[in-house]
PDB file of C-alpha atoms in Angstrom:
ATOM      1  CA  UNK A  25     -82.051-187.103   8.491  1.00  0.00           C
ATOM      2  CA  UNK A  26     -84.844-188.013   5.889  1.00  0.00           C
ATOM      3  CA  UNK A  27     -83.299-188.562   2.521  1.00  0.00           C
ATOM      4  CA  UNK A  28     -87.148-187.789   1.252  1.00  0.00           C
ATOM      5  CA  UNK A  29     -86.805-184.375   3.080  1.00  0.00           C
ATOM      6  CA  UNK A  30     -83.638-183.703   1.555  1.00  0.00           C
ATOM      7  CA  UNK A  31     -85.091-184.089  -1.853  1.00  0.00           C
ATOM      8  CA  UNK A  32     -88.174-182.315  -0.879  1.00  0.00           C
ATOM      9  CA  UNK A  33     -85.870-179.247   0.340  1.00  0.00           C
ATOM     10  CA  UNK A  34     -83.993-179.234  -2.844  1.00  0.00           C
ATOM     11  CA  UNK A  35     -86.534-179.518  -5.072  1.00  0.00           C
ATOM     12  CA  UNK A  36     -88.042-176.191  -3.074  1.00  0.00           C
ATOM     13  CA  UNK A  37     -85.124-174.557  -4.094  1.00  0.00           C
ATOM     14  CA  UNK A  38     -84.880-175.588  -7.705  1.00  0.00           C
ATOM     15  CA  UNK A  39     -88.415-174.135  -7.566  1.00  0.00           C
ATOM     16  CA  UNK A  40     -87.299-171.120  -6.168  1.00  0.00           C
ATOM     17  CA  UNK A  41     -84.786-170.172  -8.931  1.00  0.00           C
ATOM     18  CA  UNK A  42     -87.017-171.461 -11.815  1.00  0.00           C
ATOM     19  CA  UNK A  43     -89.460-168.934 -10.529  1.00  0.00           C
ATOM     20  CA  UNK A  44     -86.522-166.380 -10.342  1.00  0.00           C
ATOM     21  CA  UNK A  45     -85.426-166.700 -13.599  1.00  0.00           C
ATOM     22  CA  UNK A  46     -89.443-166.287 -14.893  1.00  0.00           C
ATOM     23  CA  UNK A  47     -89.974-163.092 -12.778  1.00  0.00           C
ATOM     24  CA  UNK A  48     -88.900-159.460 -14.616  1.00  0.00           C
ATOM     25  CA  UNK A  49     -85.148-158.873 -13.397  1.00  0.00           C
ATOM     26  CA  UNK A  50     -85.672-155.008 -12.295  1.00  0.00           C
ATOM     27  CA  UNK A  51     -84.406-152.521  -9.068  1.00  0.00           C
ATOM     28  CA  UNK A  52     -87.130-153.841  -7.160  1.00  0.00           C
ATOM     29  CA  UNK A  53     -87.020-157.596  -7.691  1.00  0.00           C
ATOM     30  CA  UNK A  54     -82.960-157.372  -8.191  1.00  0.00           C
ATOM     31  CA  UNK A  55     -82.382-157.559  -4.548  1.00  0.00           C
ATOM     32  CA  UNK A  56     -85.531-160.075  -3.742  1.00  0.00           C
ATOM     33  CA  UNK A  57     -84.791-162.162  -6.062  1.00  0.00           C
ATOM     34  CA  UNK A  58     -80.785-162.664  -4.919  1.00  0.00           C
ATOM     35  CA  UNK A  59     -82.366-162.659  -0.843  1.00  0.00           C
ATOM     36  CA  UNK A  60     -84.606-165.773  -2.098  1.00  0.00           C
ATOM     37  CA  UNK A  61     -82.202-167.665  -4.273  1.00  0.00           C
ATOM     38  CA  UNK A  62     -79.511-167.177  -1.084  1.00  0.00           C
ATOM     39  CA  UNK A  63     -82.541-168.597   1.717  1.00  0.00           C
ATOM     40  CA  UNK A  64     -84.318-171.167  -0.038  1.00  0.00           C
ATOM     41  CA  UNK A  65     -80.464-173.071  -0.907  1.00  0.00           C
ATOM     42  CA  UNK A  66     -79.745-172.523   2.267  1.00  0.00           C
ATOM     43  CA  UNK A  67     -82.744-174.625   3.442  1.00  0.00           C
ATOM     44  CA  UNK A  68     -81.668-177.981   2.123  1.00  0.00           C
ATOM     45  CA  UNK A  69     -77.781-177.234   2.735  1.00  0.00           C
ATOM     46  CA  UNK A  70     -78.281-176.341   6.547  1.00  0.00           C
ATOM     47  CA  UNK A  71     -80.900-179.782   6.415  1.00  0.00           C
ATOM     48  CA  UNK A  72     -78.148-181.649   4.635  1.00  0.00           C
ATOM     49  CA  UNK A  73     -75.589-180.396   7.409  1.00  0.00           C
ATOM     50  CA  UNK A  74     -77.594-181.117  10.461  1.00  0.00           C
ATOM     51  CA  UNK A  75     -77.042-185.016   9.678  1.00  0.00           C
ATOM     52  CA  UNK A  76     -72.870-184.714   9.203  1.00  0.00           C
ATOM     53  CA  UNK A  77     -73.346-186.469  13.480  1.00  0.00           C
ATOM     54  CA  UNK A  78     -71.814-183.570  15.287  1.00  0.00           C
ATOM     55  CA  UNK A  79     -73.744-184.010  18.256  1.00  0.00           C
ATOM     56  CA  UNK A  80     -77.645-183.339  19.244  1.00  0.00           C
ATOM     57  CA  UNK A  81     -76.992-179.707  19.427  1.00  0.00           C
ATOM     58  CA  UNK A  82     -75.552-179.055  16.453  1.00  0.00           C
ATOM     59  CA  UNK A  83     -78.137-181.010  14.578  1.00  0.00           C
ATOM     60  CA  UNK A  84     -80.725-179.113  16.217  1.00  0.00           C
ATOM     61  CA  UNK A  85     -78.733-175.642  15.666  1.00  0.00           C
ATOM     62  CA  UNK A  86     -78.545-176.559  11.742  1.00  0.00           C
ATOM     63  CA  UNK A  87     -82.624-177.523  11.427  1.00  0.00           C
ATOM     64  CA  UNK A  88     -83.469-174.139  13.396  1.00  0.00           C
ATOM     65  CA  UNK A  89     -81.072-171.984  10.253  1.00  0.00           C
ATOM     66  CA  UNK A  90     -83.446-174.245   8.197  1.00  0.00           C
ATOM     67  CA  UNK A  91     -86.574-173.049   9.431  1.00  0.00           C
ATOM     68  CA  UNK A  92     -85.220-169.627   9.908  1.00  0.00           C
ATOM     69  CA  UNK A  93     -84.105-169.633   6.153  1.00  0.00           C
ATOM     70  CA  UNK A  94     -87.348-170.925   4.980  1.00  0.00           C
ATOM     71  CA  UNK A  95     -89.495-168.159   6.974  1.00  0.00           C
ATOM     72  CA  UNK A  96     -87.223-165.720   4.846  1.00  0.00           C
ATOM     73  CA  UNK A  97     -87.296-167.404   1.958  1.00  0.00           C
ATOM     74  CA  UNK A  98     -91.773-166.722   2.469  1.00  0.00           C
ATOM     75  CA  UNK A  99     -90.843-162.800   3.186  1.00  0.00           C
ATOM     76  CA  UNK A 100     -88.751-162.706  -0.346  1.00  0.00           C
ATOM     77  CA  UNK A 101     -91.212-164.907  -2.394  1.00  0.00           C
ATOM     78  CA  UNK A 102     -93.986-162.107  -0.586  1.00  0.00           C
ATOM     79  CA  UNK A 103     -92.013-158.861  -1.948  1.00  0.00           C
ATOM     80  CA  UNK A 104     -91.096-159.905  -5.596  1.00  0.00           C
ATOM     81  CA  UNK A 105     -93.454-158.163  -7.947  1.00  0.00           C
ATOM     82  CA  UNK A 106     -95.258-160.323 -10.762  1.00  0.00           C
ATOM     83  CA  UNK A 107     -96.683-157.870 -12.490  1.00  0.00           C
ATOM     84  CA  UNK A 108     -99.943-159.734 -12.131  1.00  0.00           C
ATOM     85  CA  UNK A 109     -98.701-162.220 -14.231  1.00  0.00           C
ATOM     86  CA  UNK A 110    -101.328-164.799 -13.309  1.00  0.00           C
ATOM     87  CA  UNK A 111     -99.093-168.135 -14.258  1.00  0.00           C
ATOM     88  CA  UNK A 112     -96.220-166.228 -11.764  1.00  0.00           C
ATOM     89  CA  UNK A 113     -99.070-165.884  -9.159  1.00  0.00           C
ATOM     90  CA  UNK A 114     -99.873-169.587  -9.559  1.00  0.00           C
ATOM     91  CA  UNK A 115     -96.168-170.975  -8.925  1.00  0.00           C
ATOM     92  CA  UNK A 116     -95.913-168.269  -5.956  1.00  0.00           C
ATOM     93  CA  UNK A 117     -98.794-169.504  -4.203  1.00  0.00           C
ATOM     94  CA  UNK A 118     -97.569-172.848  -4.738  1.00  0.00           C
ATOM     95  CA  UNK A 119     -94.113-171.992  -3.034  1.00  0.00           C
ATOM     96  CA  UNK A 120     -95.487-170.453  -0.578  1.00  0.00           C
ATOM     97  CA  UNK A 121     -97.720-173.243   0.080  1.00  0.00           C
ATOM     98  CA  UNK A 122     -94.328-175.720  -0.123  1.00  0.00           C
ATOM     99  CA  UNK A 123     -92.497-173.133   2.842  1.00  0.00           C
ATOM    100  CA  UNK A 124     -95.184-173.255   5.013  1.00  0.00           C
ATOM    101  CA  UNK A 125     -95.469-176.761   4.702  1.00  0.00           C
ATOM    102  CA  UNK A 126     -91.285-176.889   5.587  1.00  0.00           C
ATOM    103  CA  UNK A 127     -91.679-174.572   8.020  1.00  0.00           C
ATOM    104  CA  UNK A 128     -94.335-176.570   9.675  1.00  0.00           C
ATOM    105  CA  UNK A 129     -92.005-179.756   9.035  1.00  0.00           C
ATOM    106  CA  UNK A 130     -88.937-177.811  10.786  1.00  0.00           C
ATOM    107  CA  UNK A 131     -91.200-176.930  13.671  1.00  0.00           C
ATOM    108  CA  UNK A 132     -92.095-180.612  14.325  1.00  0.00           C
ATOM    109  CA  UNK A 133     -88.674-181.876  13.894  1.00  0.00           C
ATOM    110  CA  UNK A 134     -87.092-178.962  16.728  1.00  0.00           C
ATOM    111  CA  UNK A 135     -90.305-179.857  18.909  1.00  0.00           C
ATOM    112  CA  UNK A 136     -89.061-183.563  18.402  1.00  0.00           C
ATOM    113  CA  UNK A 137     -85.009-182.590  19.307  1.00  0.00           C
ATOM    114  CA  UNK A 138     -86.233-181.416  22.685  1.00  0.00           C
ATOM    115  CA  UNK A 139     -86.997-178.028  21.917  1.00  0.00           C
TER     116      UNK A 139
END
C-alpha cells in the first residue's frame, strides 16, 4: 500500500474532526458528528490494514470497508448543519471534495485487485 495514501487518508480524517469540533455540538449534529468521526478513521485504519499481507482477498475486502466508509463519511459531512456559517461551508466543500477524490482512488485500486 501507498505510504502517500496513508497520509492522505489520515490527514482526511484529522480534517474530519477539526471540522467536528468547529461545527455547533446540538441533537441534530450530536449523532452526525459521532457517524463521521467513526467513518472517516475508519478510512485510513481499514487502508492501513489491507497491507498487514493476508492474502489478495483480504486486501481487497479491507480497501472495499475503505471506500464504503468514505461514501458514509460524504452522507455525514452532507447532514451536519452549519448554520450557514460560510468558513464551515468552505472546509465542507473541501472534504467533500477530498472523499470523492478517495472514493474515486478506492474505486481504481478494487478495479486494479481484479474487481
Amino acid at each position: 500500500m501507498s505510504q502517500e495514501l496513508e497520509i492522505r487518508f489520515f490527514k482526511f480524517a484529522e480534517r474530519c474532526r477539526d471540522f467536528c469540533r468547529s461545527v455547533k455540538w446540538d441533537i441534530i449534529n450530536s449523532e452526525y458528528i459521532k457517524q463521521l468521526i467513526r467513518s472517516s478513521g475508519s478510512v485510513s485504519a481499514n487502508y492501513i490494514e489491507a497491507s498487514d499481507d493476508l492474502g489478495k482477498a483480504d486486501e481487497k475486502m479491507k480497501i472495499k470497508i475503505s471506500r464504503r466508509e468514505t461514501k458514509e463519511s460524504i452522507q455525514w459531512l452532507s447532514l451536519i448543519l452549519t448554520y450557514e456559517n460560510q468558513q464551515l461551508e468552505t472546509e465542507r466543500k473541501w472534504l467533500l471534495d477530498e472523499a470523492d477524490q478517495i472514493r474515486k482512488i478506492l474505486s481504481a485500486i478494487i478495479n486494479k485487485l481484479g474487481g
